[in-house]
mmCIF file of C-alpha atoms and ligand atoms in Angstrom:
data_model
loop_
_atom_site.group_PDB
_atom_site.id
_atom_site.type_symbol
_atom_site.label_atom_id
_atom_site.label_comp_id
_atom_site.label_asym_id
_atom_site.label_seq_id
_atom_site.Cartn_x
_atom_site.Cartn_y
_atom_site.Cartn_z
ATOM 1 C CA UNK A 35 -28.369 -83.544 35.906
ATOM 2 C CA UNK A 36 -26.275 -84.855 33.314
ATOM 3 C CA UNK A 37 -25.956 -88.233 34.258
ATOM 4 C CA UNK A 38 -28.242 -90.999 32.821
ATOM 5 C CA UNK A 39 -29.765 -94.170 34.738
ATOM 6 C CA UNK A 40 -29.976 -94.211 38.715
ATOM 7 C CA UNK A 41 -27.864 -95.054 41.582
ATOM 8 C CA UNK A 42 -24.162 -96.710 40.753
ATOM 9 C CA UNK A 43 -25.047 -97.319 37.199
ATOM 10 C CA UNK A 44 -25.705 -93.345 36.159
ATOM 11 C CA UNK A 45 -23.545 -92.884 33.316
ATOM 12 C CA UNK A 46 -20.791 -89.877 32.929
ATOM 13 C CA UNK A 47 -21.927 -88.144 29.694
ATOM 14 C CA UNK A 48 -20.012 -85.546 27.526
ATOM 15 C CA UNK A 49 -22.019 -83.006 28.951
ATOM 16 C CA UNK A 50 -21.138 -83.892 32.494
ATOM 17 C CA UNK A 51 -17.367 -83.567 31.492
ATOM 18 C CA UNK A 52 -17.884 -80.450 30.302
ATOM 19 C CA UNK A 53 -19.775 -79.274 33.551
ATOM 20 C CA UNK A 54 -16.841 -80.607 35.638
ATOM 21 C CA UNK A 55 -14.557 -78.260 33.671
ATOM 22 C CA UNK A 56 -16.726 -75.290 34.467
ATOM 23 C CA UNK A 57 -16.920 -76.311 38.324
ATOM 24 C CA UNK A 58 -13.072 -76.640 38.124
ATOM 25 C CA UNK A 59 -13.264 -80.385 39.010
ATOM 26 C CA UNK A 60 -10.445 -82.502 37.725
ATOM 27 C CA UNK A 61 -11.410 -85.274 35.270
ATOM 28 C CA UNK A 62 -9.925 -88.705 36.177
ATOM 29 C CA UNK A 63 -9.424 -90.954 33.024
ATOM 30 C CA UNK A 64 -7.502 -94.155 32.380
ATOM 31 C CA UNK A 65 -7.255 -96.898 29.653
ATOM 32 C CA UNK A 66 -8.709 -100.355 29.896
ATOM 33 C CA UNK A 67 -8.394 -103.694 27.648
ATOM 34 C CA UNK A 68 -10.644 -106.153 29.160
ATOM 35 C CA UNK A 69 -13.741 -106.888 30.917
ATOM 36 C CA UNK A 70 -12.231 -107.406 34.530
ATOM 37 C CA UNK A 71 -9.944 -104.393 34.641
ATOM 38 C CA UNK A 72 -12.702 -102.463 32.935
ATOM 39 C CA UNK A 73 -14.898 -103.196 36.138
ATOM 40 C CA UNK A 74 -12.032 -102.437 38.498
ATOM 41 C CA UNK A 75 -11.179 -99.095 36.775
ATOM 42 C CA UNK A 76 -15.139 -98.183 36.526
ATOM 43 C CA UNK A 77 -15.838 -99.090 40.175
ATOM 44 C CA UNK A 78 -12.802 -96.988 41.245
ATOM 45 C CA UNK A 79 -14.892 -93.838 40.129
ATOM 46 C CA UNK A 80 -12.740 -93.181 36.937
ATOM 47 C CA UNK A 81 -14.917 -90.853 34.568
ATOM 48 C CA UNK A 82 -13.572 -91.536 31.256
ATOM 49 C CA UNK A 83 -12.508 -95.052 30.320
ATOM 50 C CA UNK A 84 -10.337 -95.122 26.737
ATOM 51 C CA UNK A 85 -9.818 -98.311 25.126
ATOM 52 C CA UNK A 86 -6.725 -96.882 23.632
ATOM 53 C CA UNK A 87 -4.658 -98.345 20.565
ATOM 54 C CA UNK A 88 -1.823 -98.408 23.322
ATOM 55 C CA UNK A 89 -3.172 -102.022 23.369
ATOM 56 C CA UNK A 90 -0.930 -102.576 20.561
ATOM 57 C CA UNK A 91 1.986 -102.392 22.935
ATOM 58 C CA UNK A 92 0.671 -103.627 26.182
ATOM 59 C CA UNK A 93 -1.655 -106.254 25.167
ATOM 60 C CA UNK A 94 -0.064 -107.458 21.746
ATOM 61 C CA UNK A 95 3.588 -106.468 22.419
ATOM 62 C CA UNK A 96 4.082 -104.452 19.062
ATOM 63 C CA UNK A 97 6.649 -101.900 19.194
ATOM 64 C CA UNK A 98 4.010 -99.102 17.912
ATOM 65 C CA UNK A 99 0.445 -98.485 17.818
ATOM 66 C CA UNK A 100 0.733 -98.748 14.028
ATOM 67 C CA UNK A 101 -0.452 -102.573 13.424
ATOM 68 C CA UNK A 102 -3.592 -101.954 15.240
ATOM 69 C CA UNK A 103 -6.945 -102.632 13.488
ATOM 70 C CA UNK A 104 -10.467 -101.654 13.635
ATOM 71 C CA UNK A 105 -11.342 -105.218 14.555
ATOM 72 C CA UNK A 106 -8.583 -105.525 17.444
ATOM 73 C CA UNK A 107 -10.243 -102.217 18.822
ATOM 74 C CA UNK A 108 -13.638 -103.459 18.512
ATOM 75 C CA UNK A 109 -12.913 -106.977 19.928
ATOM 76 C CA UNK A 110 -11.371 -105.292 23.027
ATOM 77 C CA UNK A 111 -13.921 -102.577 23.614
ATOM 78 C CA UNK A 112 -16.802 -105.119 23.623
ATOM 79 C CA UNK A 113 -14.846 -106.709 26.577
ATOM 80 C CA UNK A 114 -14.424 -103.442 28.387
ATOM 81 C CA UNK A 115 -18.033 -102.312 27.598
ATOM 82 C CA UNK A 116 -19.430 -105.341 29.853
ATOM 83 C CA UNK A 117 -17.522 -104.149 32.764
ATOM 84 C CA UNK A 118 -18.085 -100.440 32.498
ATOM 85 C CA UNK A 119 -21.535 -99.297 33.804
ATOM 86 C CA UNK A 120 -20.782 -95.575 34.918
ATOM 87 C CA UNK A 121 -17.818 -94.222 33.273
ATOM 88 C CA UNK A 122 -17.957 -92.669 29.597
ATOM 89 C CA UNK A 123 -16.497 -95.015 27.429
ATOM 90 C CA UNK A 124 -14.564 -94.149 24.453
ATOM 91 C CA UNK A 125 -12.423 -96.018 21.900
ATOM 92 C CA UNK A 126 -9.401 -94.995 19.734
ATOM 93 C CA UNK A 127 -9.633 -94.889 16.109
ATOM 94 C CA UNK A 128 -6.461 -96.794 14.998
ATOM 95 C CA UNK A 129 -3.840 -95.874 12.312
ATOM 96 C CA UNK A 130 -5.484 -95.447 8.705
ATOM 97 C CA UNK A 131 -9.063 -95.889 9.826
ATOM 98 C CA UNK A 132 -9.802 -92.009 9.753
ATOM 99 C CA UNK A 133 -7.067 -90.880 7.113
ATOM 100 C CA UNK A 134 -8.286 -92.251 4.083
ATOM 101 C CA UNK A 135 -11.509 -90.754 3.157
ATOM 102 C CA UNK A 136 -14.555 -88.847 5.019
ATOM 103 C CA UNK A 137 -16.471 -91.972 3.890
ATOM 104 C CA UNK A 138 -14.023 -94.311 5.520
ATOM 105 C CA UNK A 139 -13.788 -92.089 8.790
ATOM 106 C CA UNK A 140 -17.522 -92.462 9.258
ATOM 107 C CA UNK A 141 -17.977 -95.887 8.324
ATOM 108 C CA UNK A 142 -15.168 -97.045 10.798
ATOM 109 C CA UNK A 143 -16.310 -94.854 13.697
ATOM 110 C CA UNK A 144 -19.940 -95.854 13.079
ATOM 111 C CA UNK A 145 -18.955 -99.564 13.557
ATOM 112 C CA UNK A 146 -16.966 -99.027 16.566
ATOM 113 C CA UNK A 147 -19.887 -97.444 18.197
ATOM 114 C CA UNK A 148 -22.483 -99.791 16.630
ATOM 115 C CA UNK A 149 -20.514 -102.845 17.411
ATOM 116 C CA UNK A 150 -19.246 -102.072 21.039
ATOM 117 C CA UNK A 151 -21.861 -99.814 22.546
ATOM 118 C CA UNK A 152 -18.987 -97.085 23.511
ATOM 119 C CA UNK A 153 -20.123 -93.412 23.841
ATOM 120 C CA UNK A 154 -17.272 -91.960 21.781
ATOM 121 C CA UNK A 155 -14.288 -92.132 19.430
ATOM 122 C CA UNK A 156 -11.004 -90.482 19.679
ATOM 123 C CA UNK A 157 -8.763 -89.561 17.110
ATOM 124 C CA UNK A 158 -5.369 -88.081 16.621
ATOM 125 C CA UNK A 159 -4.059 -84.843 15.050
ATOM 126 C CA UNK A 160 -5.676 -81.493 14.547
ATOM 127 C CA UNK A 161 -4.781 -80.082 11.112
ATOM 128 C CA UNK A 162 -7.627 -78.717 8.652
ATOM 129 C CA UNK A 163 -8.309 -82.281 7.424
ATOM 130 C CA UNK A 164 -8.724 -84.042 10.900
ATOM 131 C CA UNK A 165 -10.919 -81.117 11.612
ATOM 132 C CA UNK A 166 -13.201 -81.824 8.786
ATOM 133 C CA UNK A 167 -13.457 -85.235 9.682
ATOM 134 C CA UNK A 168 -14.375 -84.526 13.306
ATOM 135 C CA UNK A 169 -17.129 -82.141 11.996
ATOM 136 C CA UNK A 170 -18.712 -84.926 9.788
ATOM 137 C CA UNK A 171 -18.586 -87.426 12.783
ATOM 138 C CA UNK A 172 -20.177 -84.779 15.037
ATOM 139 C CA UNK A 173 -22.634 -84.009 12.711
ATOM 140 C CA UNK A 174 -23.476 -87.747 12.333
ATOM 141 C CA UNK A 175 -24.073 -87.612 16.163
ATOM 142 C CA UNK A 176 -20.927 -89.289 17.131
ATOM 143 C CA UNK A 177 -19.194 -87.688 20.105
ATOM 144 C CA UNK A 178 -15.174 -87.169 19.435
ATOM 145 C CA UNK A 179 -12.328 -87.072 21.720
ATOM 146 C CA UNK A 180 -9.457 -84.975 20.097
ATOM 147 C CA UNK A 181 -5.717 -86.043 20.732
ATOM 148 C CA UNK A 182 -2.900 -83.637 19.974
ATOM 149 C CA UNK A 183 0.922 -83.032 21.004
ATOM 150 C CA UNK A 184 2.529 -86.405 20.738
ATOM 151 C CA UNK A 185 0.471 -88.474 18.591
ATOM 152 C CA UNK A 186 1.944 -91.942 18.770
ATOM 153 C CA UNK A 187 0.356 -93.084 15.320
ATOM 154 C CA UNK A 188 2.738 -90.404 13.680
ATOM 155 C CA UNK A 189 5.730 -91.552 15.749
ATOM 156 C CA UNK A 190 8.071 -92.010 12.732
ATOM 157 C CA UNK A 191 7.121 -88.454 11.328
ATOM 158 C CA UNK A 192 7.950 -86.908 14.632
ATOM 159 C CA UNK A 193 11.152 -88.539 14.840
ATOM 160 C CA UNK A 194 10.481 -90.779 18.034
ATOM 161 C CA UNK A 195 8.242 -90.355 21.422
ATOM 162 C CA UNK A 196 9.468 -86.690 22.210
ATOM 163 C CA UNK A 197 8.006 -83.656 24.178
ATOM 164 C CA UNK A 198 6.170 -81.695 21.385
ATOM 165 C CA UNK A 199 5.512 -77.766 21.498
ATOM 166 C CA UNK A 200 9.079 -76.718 23.036
ATOM 167 C CA UNK A 201 9.798 -74.122 20.331
ATOM 168 C CA UNK A 202 7.490 -70.977 19.810
ATOM 169 C CA UNK A 203 6.324 -72.148 16.291
ATOM 170 C CA UNK A 204 5.392 -75.746 17.509
ATOM 171 C CA UNK A 205 3.459 -74.336 20.745
ATOM 172 C CA UNK A 206 1.579 -71.990 18.381
ATOM 173 C CA UNK A 207 0.568 -74.602 16.020
ATOM 174 C CA UNK A 208 -0.645 -76.906 18.996
ATOM 175 C CA UNK A 209 -2.708 -73.965 20.400
ATOM 176 C CA UNK A 210 -4.143 -73.658 16.863
ATOM 177 C CA UNK A 211 -4.863 -77.188 16.628
ATOM 178 C CA UNK A 212 -6.687 -77.412 20.197
ATOM 179 C CA UNK A 213 -8.718 -74.289 19.136
ATOM 180 C CA UNK A 214 -9.670 -75.987 15.832
ATOM 181 C CA UNK A 215 -10.642 -79.293 17.293
ATOM 182 C CA UNK A 216 -12.849 -77.453 19.919
ATOM 183 C CA UNK A 217 -14.633 -75.645 16.974
ATOM 184 C CA UNK A 218 -14.936 -78.576 15.180
ATOM 185 C CA UNK A 219 -17.230 -79.963 17.771
ATOM 186 C CA UNK A 220 -14.476 -82.237 19.900
ATOM 187 C CA UNK A 221 -16.143 -82.653 23.636
ATOM 188 C CA UNK A 222 -12.473 -83.018 24.992
ATOM 189 C CA UNK A 223 -9.161 -82.929 24.062
ATOM 190 C CA UNK A 224 -6.204 -85.404 24.981
ATOM 191 C CA UNK A 225 -2.979 -83.224 25.324
ATOM 192 C CA UNK A 226 0.198 -85.771 25.125
ATOM 193 C CA UNK A 227 3.638 -84.933 26.375
ATOM 194 C CA UNK A 228 3.962 -81.170 26.173
ATOM 195 C CA UNK A 229 5.272 -78.858 28.566
ATOM 196 C CA UNK A 230 3.296 -78.067 31.494
ATOM 197 C CA UNK A 231 2.782 -74.347 30.815
ATOM 198 C CA UNK A 232 1.822 -74.888 27.329
ATOM 199 C CA UNK A 233 -0.887 -77.482 28.867
ATOM 200 C CA UNK A 234 -2.176 -74.812 31.087
ATOM 201 C CA UNK A 235 -2.319 -71.923 28.072
ATOM 202 C CA UNK A 236 -4.301 -74.527 25.860
ATOM 203 C CA UNK A 237 -6.708 -75.428 28.847
ATOM 204 C CA UNK A 238 -7.451 -71.931 29.666
ATOM 205 C CA UNK A 239 -8.046 -71.065 26.022
ATOM 206 C CA UNK A 240 -10.505 -73.747 25.016
ATOM 207 C CA UNK A 241 -13.905 -74.270 26.435
ATOM 208 C CA UNK A 242 -13.824 -78.031 26.416
ATOM 209 C CA UNK A 243 -11.915 -80.135 29.053
ATOM 210 C CA UNK A 244 -8.241 -80.948 28.246
ATOM 211 C CA UNK A 245 -6.989 -84.469 29.589
ATOM 212 C CA UNK A 246 -3.243 -84.640 30.139
ATOM 213 C CA UNK A 247 -0.799 -87.463 29.750
ATOM 214 C CA UNK A 248 2.762 -85.944 30.178
ATOM 215 C CA UNK A 249 1.058 -82.551 30.058
ATOM 216 C CA UNK A 250 1.555 -81.256 33.455
ATOM 217 C CA UNK A 251 -0.976 -80.261 36.244
ATOM 218 C CA UNK A 252 -2.517 -77.175 34.636
ATOM 219 C CA UNK A 253 -5.024 -79.261 32.501
ATOM 220 C CA UNK A 254 -8.677 -80.323 33.461
ATOM 221 C CA UNK A 255 -7.943 -83.842 33.844
ATOM 222 C CA UNK A 256 -5.310 -86.600 33.612
ATOM 223 C CA UNK A 257 -5.123 -89.891 31.576
ATOM 224 C CA UNK A 258 -2.531 -92.851 32.160
ATOM 225 C CA UNK A 259 -2.209 -96.234 30.607
ATOM 226 C CA UNK A 260 -3.643 -98.665 33.124
ATOM 227 C CA UNK A 261 -0.501 -101.335 32.945
ATOM 228 C CA UNK A 262 1.984 -98.644 33.183
ATOM 229 C CA UNK A 263 0.411 -96.762 36.221
ATOM 230 C CA UNK A 264 -0.282 -100.176 37.853
ATOM 231 C CA UNK A 265 3.327 -101.175 37.631
ATOM 232 C CA UNK A 266 2.388 -103.961 35.291
ATOM 233 C CA UNK A 267 4.441 -102.865 32.422
ATOM 234 C CA UNK A 268 7.947 -102.911 33.899
ATOM 235 C CA UNK A 269 9.563 -102.000 30.403
ATOM 236 C CA UNK A 270 8.156 -98.400 30.577
ATOM 237 C CA UNK A 271 9.047 -95.766 32.941
ATOM 238 C CA UNK A 272 8.931 -92.267 31.386
ATOM 239 C CA UNK A 273 9.448 -89.239 33.545
ATOM 240 C CA UNK A 274 5.629 -88.333 33.594
ATOM 241 C CA UNK A 275 4.611 -91.556 35.130
ATOM 242 C CA UNK A 276 4.036 -92.375 38.613
ATOM 243 C CA UNK A 277 3.421 -96.184 39.276
ATOM 244 C CA UNK A 278 0.384 -96.429 41.625
ATOM 245 C CA UNK A 279 0.930 -100.071 42.505
ATOM 246 C CA UNK A 280 3.543 -102.669 41.893
ATOM 247 C CA UNK A 281 1.443 -105.657 40.203
ATOM 248 C CA UNK A 282 4.204 -106.557 38.028
ATOM 249 C CA UNK A 283 6.254 -107.840 41.448
ATOM 250 C CA UNK A 284 3.034 -109.063 42.851
ATOM 251 C CA UNK A 285 2.364 -111.128 39.877
ATOM 252 C CA UNK A 286 5.910 -112.418 39.489
ATOM 253 C CA UNK A 287 5.757 -113.544 43.581
ATOM 254 C CA UNK A 288 2.423 -115.143 42.971
ATOM 255 C CA UNK A 289 3.581 -116.966 39.836
ATOM 256 C CA UNK A 290 6.830 -118.329 41.687
ATOM 257 C CA UNK A 291 4.975 -119.817 44.514
ATOM 258 C CA UNK A 292 2.497 -121.420 41.970
ATOM 259 C CA UNK A 293 5.644 -122.956 40.365
ATOM 260 C CA UNK A 294 7.250 -124.214 43.631
ATOM 261 C CA UNK A 295 3.929 -125.339 45.090
ATOM 262 C CA UNK A 296 3.176 -127.765 41.968
ATOM 263 C CA UNK A 297 6.996 -128.662 41.456
ATOM 264 C CA UNK A 298 6.659 -129.903 45.094
ATOM 265 C CA UNK A 299 3.448 -131.666 45.198
ATOM 266 C CA UNK A 300 2.225 -129.232 47.939
ATOM 267 C CA UNK A 301 -0.560 -127.786 45.672
ATOM 268 C CA UNK A 302 -3.347 -129.046 45.399
ATOM 269 C CA UNK A 303 -3.806 -130.175 48.864
ATOM 270 C CA UNK A 304 -6.802 -132.032 50.436
ATOM 271 C CA UNK A 305 -8.757 -128.748 50.921
ATOM 272 C CA UNK A 306 -8.350 -128.134 47.201
ATOM 273 C CA UNK A 307 -9.575 -131.560 46.298
ATOM 274 C CA UNK A 308 -12.714 -133.407 45.714
ATOM 275 C CA UNK A 309 -13.835 -136.929 47.533
HETATM 276 O O1 LIG B 195 -3.883 -95.153 23.361
HETATM 277 C C1 LIG B 195 -3.920 -94.776 24.404
HETATM 278 O O2 LIG B 195 -3.641 -95.316 25.295
HETATM 279 C C2 LIG B 195 -3.911 -93.096 24.429
HETATM 280 C C3 LIG B 195 -3.662 -92.465 25.650
HETATM 281 C C4 LIG B 195 -2.355 -92.579 25.994
HETATM 282 C C5 LIG B 195 -4.222 -91.170 25.587
HETATM 283 O O3 LIG B 195 -4.095 -92.483 23.335
#
């Protein structure tokens, strides 16, 4: 077995994710940002939970992930860690925490793992320089999840949140990046916003699992931003997203009822009051 512990608490490991790819089992991944949702997501049987730097948008309300800091990631990952017992927990390395020098990359990734108890870090990009950093992290014993395609930390360089790899040279570059990151030691790859056929080609070419978001069905697993797929984030409805719940509407209904009940004096009633 490649899981650790016993019963409900057996943890998913990076080896288990590799085995799942070999067995042709789909990997289910989601983001989480706090204790209660971490627990709900974990208890649903999700295999990989990512504390994504998407928290910049869905928790802090920034218009990109760029302002997110290492401290922000550590703060939220510690909360999620307390709720997650089974899933493999990965944490995003935020913008400029892995681009400056090898030393800073190692120090920041080490802090994230030491101070949160997560099992892996994720970083964006697949050029030679990124691969050099991945190799150093892996050599130091830190599992790395790669991320290519639409890499939100490079949104300004990419000219917006657009599908990547539509043109042949771009598709070839992404295939080369995927192979480079696999060779550098990434245990899995997030493929974001690329054509479905390219997602399939990359997934067949590399031996590590691919986890798609807007990358079609021919990848080894799927990840979505939790608040988007639960319908809490009413501001974001891209083509690739299915809303599996309507939490935004449910929350509004509950809030309206609370406001009305307090205003009318109907709440709290005797059953909510102490003698
Ligand atoms: O930050 C994030 O939530 C992510 C996922 C969308 C893969 O990178």
